[in-house]
CSV table of C-alpha atoms in Angstrom, one decimal:
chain,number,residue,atom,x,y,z
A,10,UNK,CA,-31.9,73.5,-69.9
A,11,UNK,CA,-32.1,70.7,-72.6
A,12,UNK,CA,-30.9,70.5,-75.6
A,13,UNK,CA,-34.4,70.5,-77.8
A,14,UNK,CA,-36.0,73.8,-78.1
A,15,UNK,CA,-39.2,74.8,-79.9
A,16,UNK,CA,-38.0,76.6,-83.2
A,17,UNK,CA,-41.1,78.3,-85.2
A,18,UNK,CA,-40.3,79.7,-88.6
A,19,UNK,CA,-42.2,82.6,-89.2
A,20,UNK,CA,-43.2,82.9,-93.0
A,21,UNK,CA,-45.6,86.1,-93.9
A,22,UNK,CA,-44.6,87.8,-97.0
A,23,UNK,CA,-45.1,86.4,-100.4
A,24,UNK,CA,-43.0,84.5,-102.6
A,25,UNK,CA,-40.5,85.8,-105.5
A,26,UNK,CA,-40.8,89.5,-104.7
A,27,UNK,CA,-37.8,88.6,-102.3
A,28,UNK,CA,-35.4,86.3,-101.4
A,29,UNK,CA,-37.1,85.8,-97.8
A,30,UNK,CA,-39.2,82.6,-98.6
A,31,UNK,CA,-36.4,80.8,-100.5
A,32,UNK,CA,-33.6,81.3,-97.9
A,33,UNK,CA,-36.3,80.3,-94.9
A,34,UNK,CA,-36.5,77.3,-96.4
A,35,UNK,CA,-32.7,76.8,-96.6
A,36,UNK,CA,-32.8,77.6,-92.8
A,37,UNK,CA,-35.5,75.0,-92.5
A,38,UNK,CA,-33.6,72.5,-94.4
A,39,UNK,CA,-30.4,73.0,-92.5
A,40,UNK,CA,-31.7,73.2,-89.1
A,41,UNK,CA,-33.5,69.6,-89.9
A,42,UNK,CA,-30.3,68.3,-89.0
A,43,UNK,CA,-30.3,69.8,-85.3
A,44,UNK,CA,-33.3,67.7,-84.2
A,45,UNK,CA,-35.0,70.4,-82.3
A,46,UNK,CA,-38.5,70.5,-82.7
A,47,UNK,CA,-39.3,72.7,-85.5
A,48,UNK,CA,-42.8,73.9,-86.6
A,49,UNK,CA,-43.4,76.5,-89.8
A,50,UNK,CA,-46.0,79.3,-89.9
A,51,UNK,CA,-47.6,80.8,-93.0
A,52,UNK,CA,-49.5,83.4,-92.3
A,53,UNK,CA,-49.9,87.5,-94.2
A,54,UNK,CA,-49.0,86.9,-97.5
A,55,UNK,CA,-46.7,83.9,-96.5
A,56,UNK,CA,-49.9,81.6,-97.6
A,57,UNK,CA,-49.1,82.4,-101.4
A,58,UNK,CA,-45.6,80.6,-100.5
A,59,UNK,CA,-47.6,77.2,-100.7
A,60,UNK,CA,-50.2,77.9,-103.5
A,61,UNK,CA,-50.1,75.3,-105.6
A,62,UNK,CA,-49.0,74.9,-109.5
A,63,UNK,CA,-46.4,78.0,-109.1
A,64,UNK,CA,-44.8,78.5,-112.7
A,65,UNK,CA,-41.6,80.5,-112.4
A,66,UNK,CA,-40.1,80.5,-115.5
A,67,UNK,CA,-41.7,83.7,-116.8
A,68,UNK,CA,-39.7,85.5,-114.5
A,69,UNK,CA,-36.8,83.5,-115.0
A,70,UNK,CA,-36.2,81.9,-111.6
A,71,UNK,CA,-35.9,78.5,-110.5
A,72,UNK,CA,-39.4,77.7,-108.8
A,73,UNK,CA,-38.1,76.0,-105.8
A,74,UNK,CA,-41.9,75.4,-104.2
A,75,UNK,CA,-41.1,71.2,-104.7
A,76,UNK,CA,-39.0,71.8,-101.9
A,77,UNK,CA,-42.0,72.5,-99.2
A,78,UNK,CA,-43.6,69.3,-100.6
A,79,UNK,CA,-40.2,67.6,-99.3
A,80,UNK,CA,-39.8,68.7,-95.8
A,81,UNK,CA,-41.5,65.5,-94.7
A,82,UNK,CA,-38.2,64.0,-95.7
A,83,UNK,CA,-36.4,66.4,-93.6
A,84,UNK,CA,-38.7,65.4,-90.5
A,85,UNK,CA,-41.0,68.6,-90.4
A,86,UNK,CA,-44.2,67.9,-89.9
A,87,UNK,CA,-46.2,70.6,-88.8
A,88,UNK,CA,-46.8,73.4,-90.8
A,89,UNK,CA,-49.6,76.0,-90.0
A,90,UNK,CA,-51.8,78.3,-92.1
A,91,UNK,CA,-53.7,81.1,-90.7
A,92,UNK,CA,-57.1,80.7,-91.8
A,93,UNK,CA,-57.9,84.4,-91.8
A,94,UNK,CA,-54.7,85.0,-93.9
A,95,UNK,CA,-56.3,82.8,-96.7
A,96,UNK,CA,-60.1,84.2,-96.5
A,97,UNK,CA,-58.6,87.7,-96.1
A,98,UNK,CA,-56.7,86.9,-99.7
A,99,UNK,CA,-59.8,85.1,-101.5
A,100,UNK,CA,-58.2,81.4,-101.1
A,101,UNK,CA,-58.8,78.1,-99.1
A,102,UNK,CA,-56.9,74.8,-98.1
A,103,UNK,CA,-57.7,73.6,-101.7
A,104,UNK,CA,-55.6,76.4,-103.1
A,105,UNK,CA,-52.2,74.7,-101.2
A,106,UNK,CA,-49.9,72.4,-102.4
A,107,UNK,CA,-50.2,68.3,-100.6
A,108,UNK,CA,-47.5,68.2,-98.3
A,109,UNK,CA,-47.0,64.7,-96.4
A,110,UNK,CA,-45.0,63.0,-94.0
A,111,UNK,CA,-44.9,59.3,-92.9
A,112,UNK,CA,-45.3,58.0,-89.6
A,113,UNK,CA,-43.5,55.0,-87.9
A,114,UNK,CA,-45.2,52.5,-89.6
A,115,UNK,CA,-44.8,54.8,-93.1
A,116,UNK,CA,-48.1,55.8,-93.5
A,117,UNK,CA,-48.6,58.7,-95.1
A,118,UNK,CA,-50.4,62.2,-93.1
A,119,UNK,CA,-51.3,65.7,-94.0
A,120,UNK,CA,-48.5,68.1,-92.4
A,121,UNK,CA,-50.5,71.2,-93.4
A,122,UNK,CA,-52.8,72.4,-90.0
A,123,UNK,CA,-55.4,75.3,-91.1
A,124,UNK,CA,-55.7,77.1,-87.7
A,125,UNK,CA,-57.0,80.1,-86.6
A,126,UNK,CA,-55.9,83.2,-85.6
A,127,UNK,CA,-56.4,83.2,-82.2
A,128,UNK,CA,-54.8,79.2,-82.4
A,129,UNK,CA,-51.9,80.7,-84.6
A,130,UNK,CA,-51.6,83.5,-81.4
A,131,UNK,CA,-51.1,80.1,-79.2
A,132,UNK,CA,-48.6,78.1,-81.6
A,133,UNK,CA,-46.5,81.1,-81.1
A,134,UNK,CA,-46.6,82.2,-77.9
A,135,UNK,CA,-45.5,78.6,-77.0
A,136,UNK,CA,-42.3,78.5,-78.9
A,137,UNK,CA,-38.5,79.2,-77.4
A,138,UNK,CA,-37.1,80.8,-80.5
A,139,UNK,CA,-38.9,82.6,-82.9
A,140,UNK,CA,-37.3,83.2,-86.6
A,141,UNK,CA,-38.9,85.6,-88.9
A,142,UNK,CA,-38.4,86.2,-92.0
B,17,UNK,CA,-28.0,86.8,-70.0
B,18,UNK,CA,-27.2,85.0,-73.4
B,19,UNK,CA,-28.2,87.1,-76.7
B,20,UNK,CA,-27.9,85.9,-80.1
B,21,UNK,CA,-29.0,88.7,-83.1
B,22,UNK,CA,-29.7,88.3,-86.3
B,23,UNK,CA,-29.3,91.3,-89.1
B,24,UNK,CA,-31.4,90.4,-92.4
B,25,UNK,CA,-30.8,93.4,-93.9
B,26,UNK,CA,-27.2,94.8,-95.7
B,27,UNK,CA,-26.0,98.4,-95.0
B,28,UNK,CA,-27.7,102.0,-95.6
B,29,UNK,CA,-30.9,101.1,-97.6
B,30,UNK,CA,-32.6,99.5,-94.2
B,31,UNK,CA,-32.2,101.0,-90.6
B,32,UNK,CA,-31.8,97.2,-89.1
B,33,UNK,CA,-28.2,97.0,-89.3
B,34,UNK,CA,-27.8,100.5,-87.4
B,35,UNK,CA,-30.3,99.1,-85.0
B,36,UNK,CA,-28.7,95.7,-84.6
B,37,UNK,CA,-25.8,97.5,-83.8
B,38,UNK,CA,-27.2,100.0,-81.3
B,39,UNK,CA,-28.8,97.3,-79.9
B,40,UNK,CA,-25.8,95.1,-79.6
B,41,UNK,CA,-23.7,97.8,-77.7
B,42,UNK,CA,-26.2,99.2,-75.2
B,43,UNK,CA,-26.3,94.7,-74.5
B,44,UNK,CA,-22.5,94.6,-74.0
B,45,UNK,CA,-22.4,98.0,-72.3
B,46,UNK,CA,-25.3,96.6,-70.0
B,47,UNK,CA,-22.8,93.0,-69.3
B,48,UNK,CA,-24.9,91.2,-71.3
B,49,UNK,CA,-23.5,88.5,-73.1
B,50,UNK,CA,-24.0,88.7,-77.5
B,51,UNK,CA,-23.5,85.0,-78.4
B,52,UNK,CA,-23.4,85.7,-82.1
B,53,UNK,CA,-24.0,88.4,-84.5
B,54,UNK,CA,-25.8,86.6,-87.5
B,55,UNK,CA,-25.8,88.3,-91.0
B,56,UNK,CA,-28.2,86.5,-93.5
B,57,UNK,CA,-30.0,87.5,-96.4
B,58,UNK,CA,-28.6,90.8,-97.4
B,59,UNK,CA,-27.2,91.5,-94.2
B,60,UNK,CA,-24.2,89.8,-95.8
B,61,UNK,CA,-23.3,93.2,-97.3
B,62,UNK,CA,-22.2,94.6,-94.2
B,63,UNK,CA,-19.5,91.9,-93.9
B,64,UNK,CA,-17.5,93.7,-97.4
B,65,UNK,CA,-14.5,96.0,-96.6
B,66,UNK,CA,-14.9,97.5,-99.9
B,67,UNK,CA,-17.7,100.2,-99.3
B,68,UNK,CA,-16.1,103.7,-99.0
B,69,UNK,CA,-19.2,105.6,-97.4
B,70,UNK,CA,-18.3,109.6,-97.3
B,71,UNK,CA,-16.0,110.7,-94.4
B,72,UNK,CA,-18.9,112.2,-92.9
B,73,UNK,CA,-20.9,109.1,-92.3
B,74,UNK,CA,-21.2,106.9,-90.0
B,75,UNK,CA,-19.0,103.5,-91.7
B,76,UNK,CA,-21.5,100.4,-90.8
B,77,UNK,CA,-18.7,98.0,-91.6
B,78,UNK,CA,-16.4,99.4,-89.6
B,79,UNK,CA,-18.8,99.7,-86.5
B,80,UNK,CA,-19.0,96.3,-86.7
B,81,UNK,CA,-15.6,95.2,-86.8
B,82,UNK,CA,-14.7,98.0,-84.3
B,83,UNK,CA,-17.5,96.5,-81.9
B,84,UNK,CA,-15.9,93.0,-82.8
B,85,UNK,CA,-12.5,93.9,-81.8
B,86,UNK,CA,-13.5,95.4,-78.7
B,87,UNK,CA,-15.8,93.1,-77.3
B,88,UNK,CA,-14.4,89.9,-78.9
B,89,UNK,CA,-17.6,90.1,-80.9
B,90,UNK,CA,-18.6,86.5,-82.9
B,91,UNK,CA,-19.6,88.1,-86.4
B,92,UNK,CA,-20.8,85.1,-88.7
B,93,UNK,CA,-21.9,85.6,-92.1
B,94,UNK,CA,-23.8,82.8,-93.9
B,95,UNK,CA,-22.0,81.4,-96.6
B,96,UNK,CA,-24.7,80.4,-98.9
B,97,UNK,CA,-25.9,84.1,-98.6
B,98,UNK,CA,-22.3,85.4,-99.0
B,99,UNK,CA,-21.6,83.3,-102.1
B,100,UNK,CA,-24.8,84.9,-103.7
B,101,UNK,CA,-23.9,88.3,-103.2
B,102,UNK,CA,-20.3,88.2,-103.8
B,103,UNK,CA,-19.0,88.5,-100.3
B,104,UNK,CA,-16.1,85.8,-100.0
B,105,UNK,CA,-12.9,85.1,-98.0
B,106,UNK,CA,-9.6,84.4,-98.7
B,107,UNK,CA,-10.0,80.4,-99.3
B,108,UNK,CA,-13.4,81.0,-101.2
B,109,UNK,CA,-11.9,83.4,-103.2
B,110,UNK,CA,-9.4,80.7,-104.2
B,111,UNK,CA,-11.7,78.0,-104.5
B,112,UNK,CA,-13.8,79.4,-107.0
B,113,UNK,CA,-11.0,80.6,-108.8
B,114,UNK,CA,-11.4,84.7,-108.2
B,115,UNK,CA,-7.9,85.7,-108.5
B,116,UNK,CA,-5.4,87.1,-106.3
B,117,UNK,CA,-6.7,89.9,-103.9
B,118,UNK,CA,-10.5,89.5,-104.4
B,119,UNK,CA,-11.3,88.9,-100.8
B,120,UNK,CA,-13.1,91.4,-99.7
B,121,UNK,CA,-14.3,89.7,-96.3
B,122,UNK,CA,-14.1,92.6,-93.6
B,123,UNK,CA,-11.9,92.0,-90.5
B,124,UNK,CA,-13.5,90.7,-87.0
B,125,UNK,CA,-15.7,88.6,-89.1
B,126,UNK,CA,-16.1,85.1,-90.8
B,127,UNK,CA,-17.9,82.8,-93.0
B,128,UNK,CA,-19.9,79.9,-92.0
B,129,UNK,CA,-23.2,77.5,-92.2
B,130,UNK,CA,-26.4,78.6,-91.5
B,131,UNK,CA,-26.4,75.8,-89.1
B,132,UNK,CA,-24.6,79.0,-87.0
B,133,UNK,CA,-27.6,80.1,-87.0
B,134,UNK,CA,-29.5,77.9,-85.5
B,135,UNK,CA,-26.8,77.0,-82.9
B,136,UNK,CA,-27.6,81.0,-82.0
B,137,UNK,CA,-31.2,79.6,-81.2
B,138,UNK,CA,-30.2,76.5,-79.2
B,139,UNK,CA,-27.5,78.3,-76.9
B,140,UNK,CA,-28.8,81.9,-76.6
B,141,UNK,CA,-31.1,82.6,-74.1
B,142,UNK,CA,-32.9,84.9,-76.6
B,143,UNK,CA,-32.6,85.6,-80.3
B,144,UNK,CA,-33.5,89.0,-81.4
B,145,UNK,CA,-34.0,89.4,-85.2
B,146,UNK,CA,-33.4,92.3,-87.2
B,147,UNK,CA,-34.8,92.8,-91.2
B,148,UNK,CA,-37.0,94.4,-92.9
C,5,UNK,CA,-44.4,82.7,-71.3
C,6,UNK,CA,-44.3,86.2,-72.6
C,7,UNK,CA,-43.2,87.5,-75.6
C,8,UNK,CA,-41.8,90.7,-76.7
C,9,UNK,CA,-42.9,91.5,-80.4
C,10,UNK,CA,-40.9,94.2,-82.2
C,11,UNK,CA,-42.8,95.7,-85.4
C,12,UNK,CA,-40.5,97.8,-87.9
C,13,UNK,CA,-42.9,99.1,-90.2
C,14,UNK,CA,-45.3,102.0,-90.5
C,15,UNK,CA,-48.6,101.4,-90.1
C,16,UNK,CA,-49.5,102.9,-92.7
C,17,UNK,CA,-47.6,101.5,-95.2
C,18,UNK,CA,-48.0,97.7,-93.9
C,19,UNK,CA,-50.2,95.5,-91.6
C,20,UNK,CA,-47.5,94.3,-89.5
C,21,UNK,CA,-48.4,96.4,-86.1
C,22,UNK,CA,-52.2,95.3,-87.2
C,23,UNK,CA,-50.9,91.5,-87.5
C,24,UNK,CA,-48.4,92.2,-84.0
C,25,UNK,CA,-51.1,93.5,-82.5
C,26,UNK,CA,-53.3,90.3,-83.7
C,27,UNK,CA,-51.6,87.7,-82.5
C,28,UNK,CA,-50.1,89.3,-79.2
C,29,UNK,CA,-51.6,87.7,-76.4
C,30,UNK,CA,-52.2,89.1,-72.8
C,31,UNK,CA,-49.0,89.8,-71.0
C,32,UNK,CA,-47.2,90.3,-73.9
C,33,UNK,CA,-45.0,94.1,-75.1
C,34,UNK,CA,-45.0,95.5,-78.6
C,35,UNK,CA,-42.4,97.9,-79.3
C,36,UNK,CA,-42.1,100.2,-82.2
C,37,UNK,CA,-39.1,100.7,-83.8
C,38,UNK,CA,-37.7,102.2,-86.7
C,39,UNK,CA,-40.5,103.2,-89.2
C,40,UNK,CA,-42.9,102.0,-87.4
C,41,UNK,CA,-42.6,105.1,-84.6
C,42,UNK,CA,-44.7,107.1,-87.2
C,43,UNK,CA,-47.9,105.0,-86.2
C,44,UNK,CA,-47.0,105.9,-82.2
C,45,UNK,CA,-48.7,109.5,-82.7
C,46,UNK,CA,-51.4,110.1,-80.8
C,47,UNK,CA,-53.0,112.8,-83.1
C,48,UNK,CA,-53.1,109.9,-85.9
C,49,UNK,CA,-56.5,108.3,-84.7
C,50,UNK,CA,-56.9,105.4,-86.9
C,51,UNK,CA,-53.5,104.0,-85.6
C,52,UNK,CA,-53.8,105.5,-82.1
C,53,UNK,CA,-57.2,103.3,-81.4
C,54,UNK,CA,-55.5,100.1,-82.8
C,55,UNK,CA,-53.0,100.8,-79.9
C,56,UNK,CA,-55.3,102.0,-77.5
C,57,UNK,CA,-57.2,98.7,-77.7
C,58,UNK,CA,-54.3,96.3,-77.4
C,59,UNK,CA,-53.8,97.8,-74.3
C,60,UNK,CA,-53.9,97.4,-71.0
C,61,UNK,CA,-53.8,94.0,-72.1
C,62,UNK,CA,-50.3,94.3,-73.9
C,63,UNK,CA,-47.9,96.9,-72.5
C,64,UNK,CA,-46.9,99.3,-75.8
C,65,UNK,CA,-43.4,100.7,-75.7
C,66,UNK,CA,-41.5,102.9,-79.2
C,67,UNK,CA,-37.9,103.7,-79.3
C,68,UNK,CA,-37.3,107.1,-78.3
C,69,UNK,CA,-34.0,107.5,-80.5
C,70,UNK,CA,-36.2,106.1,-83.5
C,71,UNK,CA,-38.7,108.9,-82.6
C,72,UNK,CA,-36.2,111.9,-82.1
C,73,UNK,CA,-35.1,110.7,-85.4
C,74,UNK,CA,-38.3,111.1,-87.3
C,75,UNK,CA,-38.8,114.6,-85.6
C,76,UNK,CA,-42.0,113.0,-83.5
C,77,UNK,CA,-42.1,114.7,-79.7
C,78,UNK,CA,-42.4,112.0,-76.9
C,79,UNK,CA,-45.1,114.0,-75.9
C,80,UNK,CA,-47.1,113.3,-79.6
C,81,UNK,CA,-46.9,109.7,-78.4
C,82,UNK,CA,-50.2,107.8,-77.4
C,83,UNK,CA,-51.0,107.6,-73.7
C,84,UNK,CA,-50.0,104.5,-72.3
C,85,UNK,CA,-47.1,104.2,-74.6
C,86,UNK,CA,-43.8,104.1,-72.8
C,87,UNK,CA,-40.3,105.6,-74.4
C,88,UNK,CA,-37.7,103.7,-74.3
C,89,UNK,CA,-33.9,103.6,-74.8
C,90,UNK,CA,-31.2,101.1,-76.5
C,91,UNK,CA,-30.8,100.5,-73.2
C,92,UNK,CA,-34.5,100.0,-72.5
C,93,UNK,CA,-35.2,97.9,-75.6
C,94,UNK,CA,-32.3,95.6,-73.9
C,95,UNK,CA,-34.0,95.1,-71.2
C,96,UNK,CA,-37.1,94.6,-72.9
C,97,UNK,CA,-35.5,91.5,-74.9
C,98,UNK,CA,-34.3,90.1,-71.4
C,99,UNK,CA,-37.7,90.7,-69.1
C,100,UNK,CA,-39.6,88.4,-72.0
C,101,UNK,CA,-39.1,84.9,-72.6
C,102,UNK,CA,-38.9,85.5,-76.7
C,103,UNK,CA,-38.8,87.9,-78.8
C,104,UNK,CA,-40.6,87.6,-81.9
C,105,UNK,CA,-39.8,90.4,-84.7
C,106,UNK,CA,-42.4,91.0,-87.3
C,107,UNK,CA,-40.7,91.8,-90.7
């Protein structure tokens, strides 16, 4: 068997309420350095993990939602979003944060995929290792 | 066949480290192979040797290490998640100046980078998760 | 490529066996464990239909010690849904390629 597998991070519960989101995306940022070929989900309530202008500091915890926006640094470049998950909760693409990556030749590209559900079905039924959190 | 688990969850307030466990045994029992047992998150907390659960209970820290001893079990628990929670070894209990005797890392298992973790994923031929 | 999708929560407390159930694809075994054997009663009709309608398409298997636990008869269970063992859910893991747990 080779080395590279097809790692999906499963993210589907909401941000802040729990630690889950936060130490995914330490998982995420550590297992950039594996080179294996990593994709995220966001999906349930895991789609409030990249709304946009998240303000933390009325609850008195560090708002670590910058990070997502540098994954692209960390090589991962596909991230999907159920679109039933947003239109379920009242929100669209225009609700999520910009996150980017650059190609070869540094230009710049959208890593966010909206897909559907029966896509998102696909994504992960083509994976070798699934993490959920 | 190669397993790696992963317990998300500490002790007694959620059913997945008593599941993991079950789990885990009736794998060995069956000659499977358990790569790793993973403990992120809260599952951290089943890695202290401090909890005193009543005599009539079952002791989830202790069925671990038991299971570890027995099988030669690889127990891991994250460090960034342990150092949260206050789970620490002897040489982190030193470096971050806890005093004398404040180890509280249960036997049979030991601290480590997440990056455990995802060698679990590369090398198992599964990875079963278990949280909440 | 088949997957084996574990759910953990009662369906009526959370959409995860809804979102399992979603997103399993033909081929593919959802077992109920922990909470979640609550949803596995036949008698429950809103529950038992989601689960009747996954299958034949997806094979639908609860832990029985889960069950036993919870003071739910194997004979309560939905038709079609098999009880399984530690043991069982072993071989479960091993007779899918993945397994994907929904927390």
């Amino acid at each position: 068997m080779s080395d590279t597998k097809r790692f999906l991070y499963v993210n589907r519960k909401a941000p802040h309420g729990t630690i889950y989101a936060l130490e995914s995306l330490e998982v995420v940022l550590i297992g950039a350095a594996f080179e294996q070929d990593v994709s995220l989900a966001f999906l349930d309530d895991g789609v409030f993990q990249l709304i946009k202008k998240q303000a933390t500091t009325g609850i008195g915890v560090k708002n670590f939602a910058p990070v997502y926006r540098a994954l692209g640094d960390y090589d991962v470049k596909k991230i999907f979003v159920e679109r039933e998950s947003l239109e379920e909760r009242g929100l669209s693409e225009d609700d999520l944060m910009e996150i980017v990556h650059e190609d070869d030749e540094e230009e710049e590209h959208n890593s966010i995929e909206i897909v559907d559900r029966a896509r998102m079905a696909e994504i992960m039924a083509a994976q070798d290792v699934i993490l959920s959190f | 066949m190669k397993i790696g688990v992963v317990v998300n969850e500490g002790p007694y307030t959620h059913q997945a480290s008593d599941t993991a466990y079950q789990f885990t045994k009736a794998a060995l029992e069956k000659g499977h192979e358990i790569f790793r047992v993973f403990f992120y998150h809260d599952g951290v907390n089943n890695a202290t040797r401090m909890t005193v659960p009543p005599q009539d209970e079952r002791n989830v820290q202790k069925n671990w290490s038991e299971l570890s001893a027995k099988y030669n079990l690889d127990l891991v628990v994250c460090i960034a998640a342990a150092q949260r929670r206050g789970i620490l070894d002897e040489s982190e209990a030193k470096r971050h100046g806890k005093g004398e005797g404040s180890a509280n890392l249960a036997p049979g298992f030991r601290i480590s980078g997440l990056g455990q973790l995802i060698e679990s994923g590369i090398q198992a031929d599964r990875l079963v998760v278990f949280g909440d | 490529m088949s997957t084996l999708h574990t759910v953990n929560k009662s369906p009526f407390e959370r959409g995860s066996l809804a979102s399992a159930l979603a997103h399993a694809l033909p081929g593919d075994a959802v077992l109920l464990i922990e909470d979640a054997v609550v949803g596995a009663r036949a008698a429950a009709s809103k529950t038992a239909e989601m689960m009747k309608a996954a299958m034949p398409a997806c094979s639908l298997y609860v832990l029985g010690p889960d069950l036993s636990a919870r003071g739910i008869p194997s004979t309560d269970v939905v038709e079609g849904v098999t009880v399984v063992d530690y043991p069982g859910f072993v071989d479960l893991v091993a007779g899918h390629d993945k397994t994907q747990a929904w927390l």
